[in-house]
Coordinates of C-alpha atoms in Angstrom, one line a residue:
Chain A
M1 CA -3.2 -42.5 -14.1
A2 CA -1.8 -44.2 -17.1
A3 CA -4.5 -46.6 -18.2
T4 CA -3.4 -50.1 -19.0
S5 CA -5.1 -51.9 -21.7
T6 CA -6.7 -55.1 -20.6
G7 CA -6.1 -58.3 -22.5
I8 CA -2.7 -57.9 -23.3
H9 CA -0.5 -60.2 -21.4
H10 CA 3.3 -59.8 -21.3
R11 CA 5.6 -62.6 -20.8
S12 CA 8.8 -60.7 -20.4
Y13 CA 10.0 -57.3 -19.2
T14 CA 11.3 -56.6 -22.7
S15 CA 7.9 -57.1 -24.2
E16 CA 6.4 -54.9 -21.5
L17 CA 8.8 -52.0 -22.2
R18 CA 8.1 -52.2 -25.9
L19 CA 6.2 -49.2 -27.2
R20 CA 4.0 -51.4 -29.3
A21 CA 2.9 -55.0 -28.5
T22 CA 0.0 -56.0 -30.7
K23 CA -0.4 -56.3 -34.5
A24 CA -3.3 -53.8 -34.2
E25 CA -0.8 -51.1 -32.8
Y26 CA 1.5 -51.7 -35.7
F27 CA -1.4 -51.4 -38.1
R28 CA -2.6 -48.2 -36.5
L29 CA 1.1 -46.8 -36.6
G30 CA 1.2 -47.4 -40.3
L31 CA -2.0 -45.9 -40.9
M32 CA -1.1 -42.8 -38.9
T33 CA 2.3 -42.6 -40.9
V34 CA 0.4 -42.7 -44.3
L35 CA -2.0 -40.0 -43.0
L36 CA 0.8 -37.6 -41.9
L37 CA 2.5 -38.1 -45.1
V38 CA -0.5 -37.7 -47.4
L39 CA -2.0 -34.8 -45.5
P40 CA -0.1 -32.0 -47.1
F41 CA -1.1 -33.1 -50.5
V42 CA -4.8 -33.4 -50.0
L43 CA -5.5 -30.4 -47.7
D44 CA -5.7 -26.8 -49.1
N45 CA -3.8 -24.0 -47.5
Y46 CA -6.3 -23.1 -45.0
W47 CA -6.7 -26.4 -43.5
L48 CA -2.9 -26.9 -43.7
S49 CA -2.6 -23.8 -41.7
I50 CA -4.8 -25.5 -39.0
A51 CA -2.7 -28.5 -39.3
N52 CA 0.4 -26.6 -38.6
T53 CA -1.2 -24.9 -35.6
I54 CA -2.2 -28.4 -34.3
M55 CA 1.4 -29.5 -34.7
I56 CA 2.7 -26.6 -32.5
A57 CA -0.1 -27.2 -30.0
V58 CA 0.9 -30.9 -29.8
I59 CA 4.4 -30.0 -28.9
G60 CA 3.3 -27.5 -26.1
A61 CA 0.6 -29.9 -24.7
V62 CA 3.0 -32.9 -24.5
G63 CA 5.4 -30.7 -22.8
L64 CA 2.7 -29.5 -20.3
N65 CA 1.5 -33.0 -19.7
I66 CA 5.0 -34.1 -18.7
L67 CA 4.8 -31.6 -15.9
V68 CA 1.1 -31.7 -14.9
G69 CA -0.1 -35.1 -16.0
Y70 CA 2.9 -37.1 -15.2
T71 CA 4.8 -35.3 -12.4
G72 CA 1.8 -33.9 -10.8
Q73 CA 3.0 -30.3 -10.7
I74 CA 0.2 -28.0 -11.7
S75 CA 1.4 -25.2 -13.8
L76 CA -0.4 -22.1 -14.9
G77 CA 2.7 -20.5 -16.4
Q78 CA 2.5 -22.2 -19.8
G79 CA 1.9 -18.9 -21.7
G80 CA 4.8 -17.3 -19.9
F81 CA 7.2 -19.9 -20.8
M82 CA 6.0 -19.9 -24.4
A83 CA 6.7 -16.3 -24.4
V84 CA 10.2 -16.8 -23.1
G85 CA 10.8 -19.3 -26.0
A86 CA 9.2 -17.1 -28.7
Y87 CA 11.0 -13.8 -27.8
S88 CA 14.4 -15.3 -27.2
S89 CA 14.4 -17.2 -30.4
A90 CA 13.1 -14.3 -32.4
I91 CA 15.9 -12.0 -30.9
L92 CA 18.6 -14.6 -31.2
S93 CA 18.0 -15.3 -34.9
D94 CA 17.0 -11.9 -36.2
R95 CA 18.8 -9.3 -34.1
I96 CA 22.0 -11.3 -33.3
G97 CA 21.9 -13.1 -36.5
L98 CA 22.4 -16.7 -35.4
P99 CA 21.2 -19.4 -37.8
T100 CA 17.4 -20.1 -37.0
P101 CA 17.7 -23.7 -35.9
L102 CA 20.6 -22.7 -33.5
A103 CA 18.6 -19.8 -32.2
I104 CA 15.6 -22.2 -31.6
L105 CA 17.9 -24.6 -29.7
L106 CA 19.3 -21.9 -27.6
A107 CA 15.7 -20.6 -26.9
V108 CA 14.6 -24.1 -25.8
L109 CA 17.5 -24.3 -23.5
L110 CA 16.9 -20.8 -22.0
T111 CA 13.2 -21.7 -21.5
A112 CA 14.1 -24.9 -19.7
A113 CA 16.4 -22.8 -17.4
V114 CA 13.6 -20.3 -16.8
G115 CA 11.3 -23.2 -16.1
V116 CA 13.7 -24.5 -13.5
F117 CA 13.8 -21.1 -11.9
F118 CA 10.1 -20.9 -11.6
G119 CA 10.0 -24.6 -10.5
L120 CA 12.0 -23.9 -7.5
P121 CA 8.9 -22.8 -5.4
G122 CA 7.6 -26.3 -6.4
L123 CA 10.2 -27.9 -4.2
R124 CA 8.5 -26.5 -1.1
L125 CA 5.0 -26.1 -2.4
K126 CA 2.4 -28.5 -3.5
G127 CA -1.0 -28.5 -5.2
L128 CA -2.7 -25.2 -4.6
Y129 CA 0.4 -23.2 -3.5
L130 CA 2.2 -24.2 -6.6
A131 CA -0.7 -23.2 -8.7
I132 CA -0.9 -20.0 -7.2
A133 CA 3.0 -19.6 -7.5
T134 CA 2.8 -20.4 -11.2
L135 CA -0.1 -18.0 -11.6
A136 CA 2.2 -15.3 -10.2
S137 CA 5.0 -16.3 -12.5
Q138 CA 2.6 -16.0 -15.5
V139 CA 1.5 -12.5 -14.5
I140 CA 5.1 -11.4 -13.8
I141 CA 6.4 -12.8 -17.2
E142 CA 3.3 -11.4 -19.1
F143 CA 3.9 -7.9 -17.5
L144 CA 7.6 -7.9 -18.3
V145 CA 7.1 -8.7 -21.9
R146 CA 4.3 -6.3 -22.2
R147 CA 6.1 -3.4 -20.4
D148 CA 9.3 -4.2 -22.2
Y149 CA 11.7 -2.2 -20.0
G150 CA 14.2 -0.3 -21.9
D151 CA 12.5 -1.3 -25.1
F152 CA 14.9 -4.2 -25.2
L153 CA 12.5 -6.9 -26.6
T154 CA 10.6 -5.1 -29.3
E155 CA 12.6 -1.7 -29.6
G156 CA 9.6 0.3 -28.9
L157 CA 7.4 -1.3 -31.5
G158 CA 5.2 -3.2 -29.1
Y159 CA 5.7 -6.4 -31.3
L160 CA 8.4 -8.2 -33.1
N161 CA 8.5 -9.0 -36.7
V162 CA 10.4 -12.3 -37.5
D163 CA 12.2 -12.9 -40.6
R164 CA 11.1 -15.8 -42.8
F165 CA 12.6 -19.1 -41.7
E166 CA 15.9 -19.7 -43.3
F167 CA 18.6 -22.4 -43.1
L168 CA 21.8 -23.3 -45.1
G169 CA 20.3 -21.5 -48.1
F170 CA 16.8 -23.1 -47.8
K171 CA 14.1 -20.5 -47.5
I172 CA 10.5 -21.1 -46.9
G173 CA 8.7 -19.9 -50.0
G174 CA 5.9 -17.6 -50.8
R175 CA 2.2 -17.9 -49.9
D176 CA 1.4 -21.0 -52.4
V177 CA 4.1 -23.4 -50.8
F178 CA 4.5 -21.5 -47.3
E179 CA 2.0 -23.8 -45.4
Q180 CA 3.2 -27.0 -47.0
Q181 CA 6.9 -26.5 -46.3
W182 CA 6.1 -25.5 -42.8
Y183 CA 4.0 -28.6 -42.4
W184 CA 7.0 -30.7 -43.1
I185 CA 9.2 -29.0 -40.5
L186 CA 6.5 -28.8 -37.8
M187 CA 5.2 -32.4 -38.4
I188 CA 8.8 -33.9 -38.1
L189 CA 9.3 -31.8 -34.9
A190 CA 6.0 -32.9 -33.4
V191 CA 6.5 -36.6 -34.2
L192 CA 10.1 -36.3 -32.7
A193 CA 8.5 -34.7 -29.6
V194 CA 5.9 -37.3 -29.2
V195 CA 8.4 -40.1 -29.7
S196 CA 10.8 -38.6 -27.3
A197 CA 8.1 -38.1 -24.7
R198 CA 6.9 -41.7 -24.9
N199 CA 10.5 -42.7 -24.6
I200 CA 11.1 -40.6 -21.4
F201 CA 8.5 -42.6 -19.5
R202 CA 10.2 -45.9 -20.4
T203 CA 13.3 -44.7 -18.5
G204 CA 14.1 -44.5 -14.9
L205 CA 13.8 -40.9 -15.0
G206 CA 10.3 -40.9 -16.5
R207 CA 9.3 -43.5 -13.8
S208 CA 10.6 -41.4 -11.2
F209 CA 8.3 -38.5 -12.4
M210 CA 5.4 -40.8 -12.0
A211 CA 6.5 -42.0 -8.6
V212 CA 6.6 -38.2 -7.5
R213 CA 3.0 -37.8 -8.8
D214 CA 1.6 -40.8 -7.2
Q215 CA 3.1 -40.5 -3.7
D216 CA 6.1 -38.3 -3.2
I217 CA 7.0 -39.5 0.3
A218 CA 6.9 -43.0 -0.9
A219 CA 9.0 -42.0 -3.9
E220 CA 11.7 -40.6 -1.7
A221 CA 11.5 -43.7 0.4
I222 CA 12.4 -45.9 -2.5
G223 CA 15.4 -43.7 -3.5
V224 CA 13.9 -41.1 -5.9
N225 CA 15.6 -37.8 -5.6
L226 CA 12.8 -35.5 -5.2
T227 CA 14.6 -32.3 -5.8
R228 CA 16.2 -33.6 -8.9
A229 CA 13.0 -35.2 -10.3
K230 CA 10.8 -32.2 -9.9
L231 CA 13.4 -29.8 -11.3
T232 CA 14.2 -32.2 -14.3
A233 CA 10.4 -32.3 -14.8
F234 CA 10.2 -28.6 -15.0
A235 CA 13.2 -28.4 -17.3
V236 CA 12.0 -31.1 -19.7
S237 CA 8.6 -29.7 -19.8
S238 CA 9.8 -26.2 -20.2
A239 CA 12.0 -27.2 -23.1
F240 CA 9.0 -28.7 -25.0
V241 CA 7.0 -25.5 -24.2
G242 CA 9.9 -23.4 -25.2
L243 CA 10.1 -25.2 -28.5
A244 CA 6.4 -24.6 -29.2
G245 CA 6.7 -21.0 -28.4
S246 CA 9.7 -20.4 -30.6
L247 CA 8.0 -22.3 -33.5
T248 CA 5.0 -20.0 -32.9
A249 CA 7.3 -17.1 -33.3
H250 CA 9.1 -18.3 -36.6
Y251 CA 5.8 -19.7 -38.1
S252 CA 3.5 -16.7 -37.5
E253 CA 6.4 -14.4 -38.1
V254 CA 5.1 -11.9 -35.5
V255 CA 5.5 -12.0 -31.8
S256 CA 3.4 -10.0 -29.3
W257 CA 2.4 -10.4 -25.8
E258 CA -1.3 -11.0 -26.6
K259 CA -0.3 -14.5 -27.8
F260 CA 0.9 -15.5 -24.4
T261 CA -1.6 -14.5 -21.8
L262 CA -3.2 -16.5 -19.0
D263 CA -5.8 -17.5 -21.4
V264 CA -3.1 -19.5 -23.3
S265 CA -2.1 -21.2 -20.1
I266 CA -5.6 -22.3 -19.4
L267 CA -6.2 -23.3 -23.1
Y268 CA -3.2 -25.7 -22.8
L269 CA -4.4 -26.9 -19.5
A270 CA -7.8 -27.6 -21.2
M271 CA -6.0 -29.7 -23.9
I272 CA -4.3 -31.9 -21.5
I273 CA -7.5 -32.4 -19.4
V274 CA -9.6 -33.2 -22.5
G275 CA -7.0 -35.4 -24.0
G276 CA -6.1 -37.2 -20.8
L277 CA -3.8 -36.4 -18.0
G278 CA -0.8 -38.5 -17.8
S279 CA -0.8 -39.7 -21.4
V280 CA 1.3 -38.5 -24.4
A281 CA -1.4 -39.7 -26.8
G282 CA -4.0 -37.9 -24.7
A283 CA -2.0 -34.6 -25.1
V284 CA -2.0 -35.2 -28.8
Y285 CA -5.9 -35.8 -28.9
G286 CA -6.5 -32.8 -26.6
A287 CA -4.3 -30.5 -28.9
I288 CA -6.1 -31.6 -32.0
F289 CA -9.6 -31.3 -30.2
M290 CA -9.0 -28.0 -28.7
T291 CA -7.5 -26.6 -31.9
L292 CA -10.3 -27.8 -34.2
L293 CA -13.2 -26.9 -31.6
P294 CA -12.9 -23.0 -32.4
E295 CA -13.2 -23.9 -36.1
L296 CA -16.2 -26.1 -35.4
I297 CA -17.9 -23.4 -33.4
R298 CA -17.3 -20.8 -36.1
R299 CA -18.9 -22.9 -38.7
L300 CA -21.8 -23.8 -36.4
A301 CA -22.3 -20.1 -35.7
N302 CA -22.1 -19.4 -39.5
A303 CA -24.7 -22.2 -40.3
L304 CA -27.0 -20.9 -37.6
E305 CA -26.5 -17.3 -38.7
S306 CA -30.2 -16.8 -39.7
T307 CA -31.9 -18.6 -36.6
L308 CA -29.4 -17.6 -33.8
P309 CA -27.4 -14.4 -35.0
F310 CA -26.3 -14.1 -31.2
L311 CA -23.8 -16.9 -31.7
G312 CA -22.0 -15.3 -34.6
D313 CA -22.0 -11.9 -32.9
Q314 CA -20.4 -13.1 -29.7
L315 CA -18.1 -15.6 -31.2
P316 CA -15.0 -15.2 -28.8
A317 CA -17.2 -15.2 -25.8
V318 CA -19.2 -18.3 -27.2
R319 CA -15.8 -20.0 -27.9
N320 CA -14.5 -19.2 -24.3
A321 CA -17.7 -20.3 -22.7
T322 CA -17.6 -23.6 -24.6
F323 CA -14.0 -24.1 -23.6
G324 CA -14.8 -23.6 -19.9
A325 CA -17.8 -25.9 -20.1
I326 CA -15.8 -28.7 -21.8
I327 CA -13.1 -28.4 -19.0
I328 CA -15.8 -28.8 -16.3
A329 CA -17.7 -31.5 -18.3
F330 CA -14.5 -33.7 -18.9
L331 CA -13.4 -33.4 -15.3
I332 CA -16.7 -34.5 -13.9
F333 CA -17.8 -37.1 -16.4
E334 CA -14.3 -38.4 -17.8
P335 CA -11.4 -37.1 -15.7
R336 CA -9.1 -39.3 -17.8
G337 CA -10.1 -37.7 -21.0
L338 CA -10.3 -38.7 -24.7
D339 CA -7.5 -41.1 -24.2
R340 CA -9.5 -43.3 -21.7
I341 CA -12.4 -43.2 -24.1
W342 CA -10.5 -44.5 -27.0
Q343 CA -9.0 -47.1 -24.6
R344 CA -12.4 -48.3 -23.5
M345 CA -13.6 -48.4 -27.0
K346 CA -10.7 -50.6 -28.0
D347 CA -11.3 -52.9 -25.0
Y348 CA -14.9 -53.2 -26.0
F349 CA -14.2 -54.6 -29.4
R350 CA -11.2 -56.7 -28.2
F351 CA -13.6 -58.7 -25.9
W352 CA -16.7 -58.5 -28.0
P353 CA -19.1 -60.3 -27.6
F354 CA -18.0 -60.5 -24.0
R355 CA -18.2 -57.6 -21.5
Y356 CA -14.6 -58.3 -20.1
Chain B
M15 CA 0.8 15.4 2.4
S16 CA -2.7 16.0 1.1
N17 CA -1.9 13.8 -2.0
F18 CA -0.6 11.0 0.5
I19 CA -3.9 11.1 2.3
N20 CA -5.8 10.9 -0.8
Q21 CA -3.9 7.9 -1.9
L22 CA -4.3 6.3 1.5
A23 CA -8.1 6.6 1.1
Y24 CA -8.1 5.2 -2.3
G25 CA -5.8 2.3 -1.2
L26 CA -7.9 1.5 1.9
A27 CA -11.2 1.4 -0.2
D28 CA -9.5 -0.9 -2.8
G29 CA -8.2 -3.0 0.1
S30 CA -11.4 -3.3 2.0
I31 CA -13.2 -4.4 -1.3
L32 CA -10.4 -6.9 -1.8
A33 CA -10.8 -8.1 1.7
L34 CA -14.5 -8.7 1.1
A35 CA -13.5 -10.8 -2.0
A36 CA -11.0 -12.7 -0.1
L37 CA -13.5 -13.4 2.6
G38 CA -15.5 -15.3 0.1
F39 CA -12.4 -17.2 -1.1
V40 CA -11.4 -18.1 2.6
L41 CA -15.0 -19.1 3.3
I42 CA -14.9 -21.7 0.7
Y43 CA -11.4 -23.0 1.3
K44 CA -12.1 -23.3 5.2
A45 CA -15.4 -25.0 4.8
T46 CA -14.7 -27.3 1.8
G47 CA -11.1 -27.2 1.1
V48 CA -11.6 -26.0 -2.5
I49 CA -9.3 -23.3 -4.0
N50 CA -11.7 -21.2 -5.9
F51 CA -10.1 -19.6 -9.0
A52 CA -13.3 -18.2 -10.0
Q53 CA -13.6 -15.8 -7.1
G54 CA -12.9 -12.9 -9.4
E55 CA -15.7 -14.0 -11.7
F56 CA -18.1 -14.1 -8.8
L57 CA -17.3 -10.5 -8.3
L58 CA -18.0 -9.9 -12.0
V59 CA -21.2 -11.8 -12.0
G60 CA -22.4 -10.0 -8.9
A61 CA -21.6 -6.6 -10.3
Y62 CA -23.4 -7.4 -13.6
M63 CA -26.5 -8.9 -11.7
F64 CA -26.9 -5.9 -9.7
Y65 CA -26.6 -3.7 -13.0
T66 CA -29.2 -5.8 -14.6
A67 CA -31.7 -5.2 -11.6
F68 CA -30.8 -1.6 -11.1
V69 CA -30.4 -0.3 -14.7
V70 CA -32.0 -2.7 -17.1
L71 CA -35.0 -3.7 -14.9
Q72 CA -35.2 -0.3 -13.2
L73 CA -35.7 -1.7 -9.8
P74 CA -35.3 0.6 -6.8
L75 CA -32.0 0.2 -4.9
V76 CA -33.3 -2.0 -2.1
L77 CA -35.0 -4.4 -4.4
A78 CA -32.0 -4.5 -6.7
V79 CA -29.8 -5.4 -3.8
V80 CA -32.2 -8.2 -2.8
F81 CA -32.4 -9.4 -6.3
G82 CA -28.6 -9.5 -6.5
V83 CA -28.4 -11.4 -3.3
V84 CA -30.9 -13.9 -4.2
V85 CA -29.3 -14.5 -7.6
A86 CA -25.8 -14.7 -6.0
T87 CA -27.1 -17.3 -3.6
I88 CA -28.7 -19.4 -6.3
I89 CA -25.5 -19.2 -8.3
G90 CA -23.4 -20.3 -5.3
V91 CA -25.6 -23.2 -4.5
L92 CA -25.8 -24.4 -8.1
V93 CA -22.1 -24.3 -8.5
E94 CA -21.6 -26.3 -5.4
R95 CA -24.3 -28.8 -6.3
L96 CA -23.5 -29.2 -10.0
I97 CA -19.9 -28.8 -10.2
L98 CA -18.0 -29.4 -7.0
R99 CA -20.0 -32.0 -5.4
P100 CA -19.3 -34.6 -8.2
M101 CA -15.7 -33.7 -7.5
V102 CA -15.5 -34.5 -3.9
G103 CA -12.5 -36.9 -3.3
E104 CA -10.8 -36.1 -6.5
N105 CA -7.2 -35.0 -6.4
P106 CA -6.4 -31.2 -5.7
I107 CA -5.3 -30.6 -9.3
S108 CA -8.6 -31.7 -10.7
I109 CA -10.4 -29.5 -8.2
I110 CA -8.3 -26.4 -9.0
M111 CA -8.8 -27.0 -12.8
V112 CA -12.6 -27.4 -12.4
T113 CA -12.7 -23.9 -10.9
I114 CA -10.4 -22.5 -13.6
G115 CA -12.9 -23.8 -16.1
L116 CA -15.7 -22.4 -14.2
S117 CA -14.0 -18.9 -14.1
M118 CA -13.5 -19.2 -18.0
F119 CA -17.2 -20.1 -18.3
M120 CA -18.6 -17.4 -16.1
K121 CA -16.4 -14.7 -17.7
A122 CA -17.3 -15.7 -21.1
V123 CA -21.1 -16.0 -20.3
V124 CA -21.0 -12.5 -18.9
Q125 CA -19.2 -11.2 -22.1
A126 CA -21.6 -12.9 -24.3
F127 CA -24.7 -11.3 -22.7
Y128 CA -23.2 -7.8 -21.9
G129 CA -20.4 -7.2 -24.3
T130 CA -17.0 -5.8 -23.4
T131 CA -17.8 -2.1 -23.1
P132 CA -18.1 -0.6 -19.7
K133 CA -21.6 -0.2 -18.5
S134 CA -22.6 3.2 -16.9
Q135 CA -24.5 2.9 -13.8
P136 CA -26.0 5.8 -11.8
A137 CA -24.0 6.4 -8.6
I138 CA -25.2 4.6 -5.6
L139 CA -22.9 6.2 -3.1
P140 CA -22.7 9.9 -3.1
R141 CA -20.1 11.4 -5.4
S142 CA -19.5 14.5 -3.4
S143 CA -16.1 14.7 -1.4
V144 CA -14.9 15.7 2.1
E145 CA -12.1 17.9 3.2
F146 CA -9.7 16.1 5.5
L147 CA -6.3 17.4 6.7
G148 CA -6.2 19.5 3.5
A149 CA -7.0 16.5 1.2
T150 CA -10.2 16.2 -0.7
I151 CA -11.4 12.7 -0.3
P152 CA -14.3 11.3 -2.4
L153 CA -17.0 10.3 -0.1
N154 CA -17.9 7.2 -2.0
R155 CA -14.5 5.7 -1.2
L156 CA -15.0 6.4 2.5
L157 CA -18.4 4.8 2.4
A158 CA -17.1 1.7 0.5
I159 CA -14.7 1.4 3.4
V160 CA -17.4 1.7 6.0
I161 CA -19.7 -0.7 4.1
A162 CA -16.9 -3.2 3.8
A163 CA -16.2 -2.9 7.5
V164 CA -19.8 -3.4 8.4
V165 CA -20.2 -6.6 6.1
L166 CA -16.9 -8.0 7.5
T167 CA -18.1 -7.4 11.1
A168 CA -21.4 -8.9 10.4
F169 CA -19.7 -12.1 8.9
T170 CA -17.5 -12.2 12.0
I171 CA -20.4 -12.1 14.4
F172 CA -22.3 -14.6 12.3
F173 CA -19.3 -17.0 12.7
R174 CA -19.1 -16.4 16.4
R175 CA -22.7 -16.3 17.5
S176 CA -25.1 -17.9 15.0
R177 CA -25.9 -21.5 15.0
H178 CA -25.1 -22.0 11.3
G179 CA -21.9 -20.0 11.8
V180 CA -20.7 -22.3 14.5
A181 CA -21.6 -25.2 12.5
M182 CA -19.4 -24.0 9.7
R183 CA -16.5 -23.6 11.8
A184 CA -17.1 -27.0 13.2
V185 CA -17.0 -28.4 9.8
A186 CA -14.0 -26.4 8.9
D187 CA -12.3 -27.8 12.0
D188 CA -13.1 -31.5 11.5
Q189 CA -15.6 -32.8 9.0
Q190 CA -16.1 -36.1 10.5
A191 CA -16.5 -35.0 14.0
A192 CA -18.9 -32.4 12.8
M193 CA -20.9 -35.1 11.1
T194 CA -21.1 -37.3 14.2
M195 CA -22.6 -34.2 16.0
G196 CA -25.4 -34.2 13.5
I197 CA -24.3 -31.3 11.2
S198 CA -25.2 -31.6 7.7
V199 CA -21.9 -31.3 5.9
R200 CA -23.7 -30.9 2.5
R201 CA -25.8 -28.1 3.7
I202 CA -22.7 -26.4 5.1
F203 CA -20.9 -26.7 1.8
A204 CA -23.8 -25.1 0.0
M205 CA -23.9 -22.4 2.6
A206 CA -20.2 -21.7 2.1
W207 CA -20.6 -21.2 -1.6
A208 CA -23.7 -19.1 -1.2
L209 CA -22.2 -16.8 1.4
A210 CA -19.1 -16.5 -0.7
A211 CA -21.2 -15.5 -3.8
V212 CA -23.0 -12.9 -1.5
S213 CA -19.8 -11.4 -0.2
A214 CA -18.3 -11.4 -3.7
L215 CA -21.6 -9.6 -4.9
I216 CA -21.1 -7.0 -2.4
A217 CA -17.5 -6.5 -3.4
G218 CA -18.4 -6.4 -7.1
V219 CA -21.1 -3.8 -6.6
L220 CA -18.9 -1.5 -4.6
L221 CA -16.1 -1.9 -7.1
G222 CA -18.6 -1.2 -10.0
D223 CA -19.8 1.8 -8.1
I224 CA -16.3 3.4 -7.4
S225 CA -14.8 2.6 -10.7
A226 CA -17.0 0.9 -13.7
V227 CA -18.9 -2.1 -14.4
D228 CA -16.7 -3.9 -16.9
Q229 CA -14.6 -7.0 -17.3
N230 CA -11.7 -5.5 -15.4
I231 CA -13.6 -6.6 -12.1
A232 CA -12.4 -10.1 -12.8
A233 CA -8.9 -9.0 -13.2
F234 CA -9.2 -7.1 -9.9
G235 CA -10.8 -10.2 -8.3
L236 CA -7.7 -12.2 -9.2
M237 CA -5.8 -10.2 -6.7
V238 CA -7.4 -12.2 -3.9
F239 CA -4.6 -14.6 -4.4
P240 CA -1.9 -12.2 -3.1
V241 CA -4.3 -11.2 -0.4
V242 CA -5.0 -14.7 1.0
I243 CA -1.4 -15.8 0.7
L244 CA -0.4 -12.8 2.7
G245 CA -3.1 -13.3 5.3
G246 CA -3.3 -17.0 5.3
L247 CA -5.6 -19.2 3.2
D248 CA -7.7 -20.2 6.2
S249 CA -7.9 -16.9 8.2
V250 CA -10.7 -14.4 8.3
P251 CA -8.8 -11.7 10.1
G252 CA -6.0 -12.4 7.6
T253 CA -8.1 -11.3 4.7
I254 CA -8.7 -7.9 6.4
V255 CA -4.9 -7.4 7.0
G256 CA -3.9 -8.8 3.7
G257 CA -6.7 -6.9 1.8
L258 CA -5.6 -3.6 3.1
T259 CA -1.9 -4.2 2.7
I260 CA -2.3 -5.4 -0.9
G261 CA -4.8 -2.5 -1.5
L262 CA -2.4 0.1 -0.1
L263 CA 0.6 -1.6 -1.9
H264 CA -1.3 -1.4 -5.2
Q265 CA -2.4 2.2 -4.8
F266 CA 1.0 3.5 -3.6
T267 CA 3.0 1.8 -6.4
A268 CA 0.5 3.3 -8.9
A269 CA 0.7 6.8 -7.4
Y270 CA 4.3 7.2 -6.6
W271 CA 6.1 4.8 -9.0
D272 CA 4.6 3.4 -12.0
A273 CA 0.8 2.8 -12.8
G274 CA 1.7 -0.2 -15.0
L275 CA 3.8 -1.9 -12.3
A276 CA 1.1 -1.6 -9.8
G277 CA -0.9 -4.5 -11.4
V278 CA 2.0 -6.9 -11.0
V279 CA 3.4 -5.7 -7.6
P280 CA 0.9 -7.8 -5.6
Y281 CA 2.1 -10.9 -7.5
I282 CA 5.7 -10.0 -6.8
A283 CA 4.8 -9.8 -3.3
L284 CA 3.1 -13.0 -3.4
V285 CA 6.2 -14.9 -4.7
L286 CA 8.3 -13.4 -1.9
I287 CA 5.6 -14.4 0.7
L288 CA 5.4 -17.9 -0.7
L289 CA 9.3 -18.1 -0.4
V290 CA 9.4 -16.8 3.2
R291 CA 6.2 -17.8 5.0
P292 CA 3.9 -19.8 2.7
Y293 CA 1.2 -20.1 5.2
G294 CA 0.8 -16.3 5.6
I295 CA 0.6 -14.0 8.6
F296 CA -2.3 -15.7 10.2
G297 CA -2.7 -19.1 8.6
E298 CA -2.3 -22.2 10.2
T299 CA 1.2 -23.5 9.9
R300 CA 0.3 -26.9 8.6
I301 CA 1.9 -26.8 5.2
E302 CA 2.9 -30.2 3.7
R303 CA 6.6 -30.4 2.9
V304 CA 8.6 -33.1 1.5

């Protein structure tokens, strides 16, 4: 599924393994870096909050794409795994009193473990059965979080308040700097997530994930340990997702079960479909697109307030309908997503005036 | 004892409606190999279409049913034509996801046009109740069981006796062989979706009548997954056994243990079945394993 760009000819394995090969790629990397560094100084707080949401979505989407796009194990349990990360890191940091980064780290490890547990059916089941099994895990986790037996999670409140992020005397400031300081934390983590995901797929482990996706029997025949590859994929992916979940908790400073429903799982699936299955960059594009889309729809509805008041009145429904329609449209017309469209655009200009 | 019989009737009524919903799911899976995550939304759309005809347009009951059936058929055929046909030959993940997108779309469109508040609809089935072994059982539940049984029987006879039914079974058995026999596989695919939409319509209308016409119908419809996994993804008798079992399990949990837990117990059962016997009670034991 990973689209290879045409016209780039490698002469050695080292050059093929390199993350970037052409001057244009280095140029784009520089542009991207400048953009990420300048962004917090030009955006107002409102847009910065959207940028922060995008950063968290990027981490979650990259994680999901490792599982679904690269390993071919469909998961509808994203929301549930995020809930595990969010609740565990909130409880570890606030109630038990661990330093927040340590709490987040432990939450990530815990989510990875939970992911492996729910990945166990994946050893026996494929495709549709796995989809149904992860649907069940989503429903079960959602129920456990919502019901909260013995009031262990929320102490009877129904939600959890999370203290302001604090580490080694540094504390996130008040309203005027809140978004900006979070931007730095989230941006660095998102960049780390993207880079490490890209690197995973240059190693033998990452290649074994792809082998499992493309043809599991053949993969086993060439010596890939299927059990290990599948469970590692579940662990790595859930770790990313758990990180996204715990960052959601600390960033929004409140944890409640409504943030981790089946709709969230579908939203993340939509991100990686729109962006491109089996592509780290695609997950990033998808996360940006699907986070900006509701904003766009809201603005459109406001602009058409006078002519089409219906849009504004039914905003959540209109948004969900658009999400659904976009999932369908991308799967039918461009199953490899925005990443493929971008790839094709680059190819077009590289060969211009020739077609290929 | 009387309470037990009451719960039994409630559970069987829910279960037979679930069996109807699952029948549509199994039809699509058998004929076209597609896992339809939007089955619950077909129930939802069916219930609201009937509501539109019966309450908004004030049609008489028979006409409202006809209207519902016609619209359901059109929606079923359109979904097959516009969404599933371009996906033929894609990998299973994409096909599953396209139906997930469809479910999100259908649910949101219903919400956009009808809002989230439950719609009240005049009772179709009589609201009186009958005495049985000391228990007072609402008549509409019993009638729902009867109607579901009649519809399921009708479908079974259709598959066994009618020309189209036999053709559908042939396609389900072996697409290429069916094609060489001159069966139009495309038409069978469209028919499978149309029939599934109609059975979902009947289930949705029954459910709307014994509970309420609201968004919860879709959540109820999601319970077809435990049903079909229990009964077997490709088994019509399995839908009846699975539907009744899950319906009773749901009802008894709600009555004797914990109403909140009732919503999740079918899914716990699902996970256990997947671990022990993934192909279900009646399903074909042809699960791919590596």
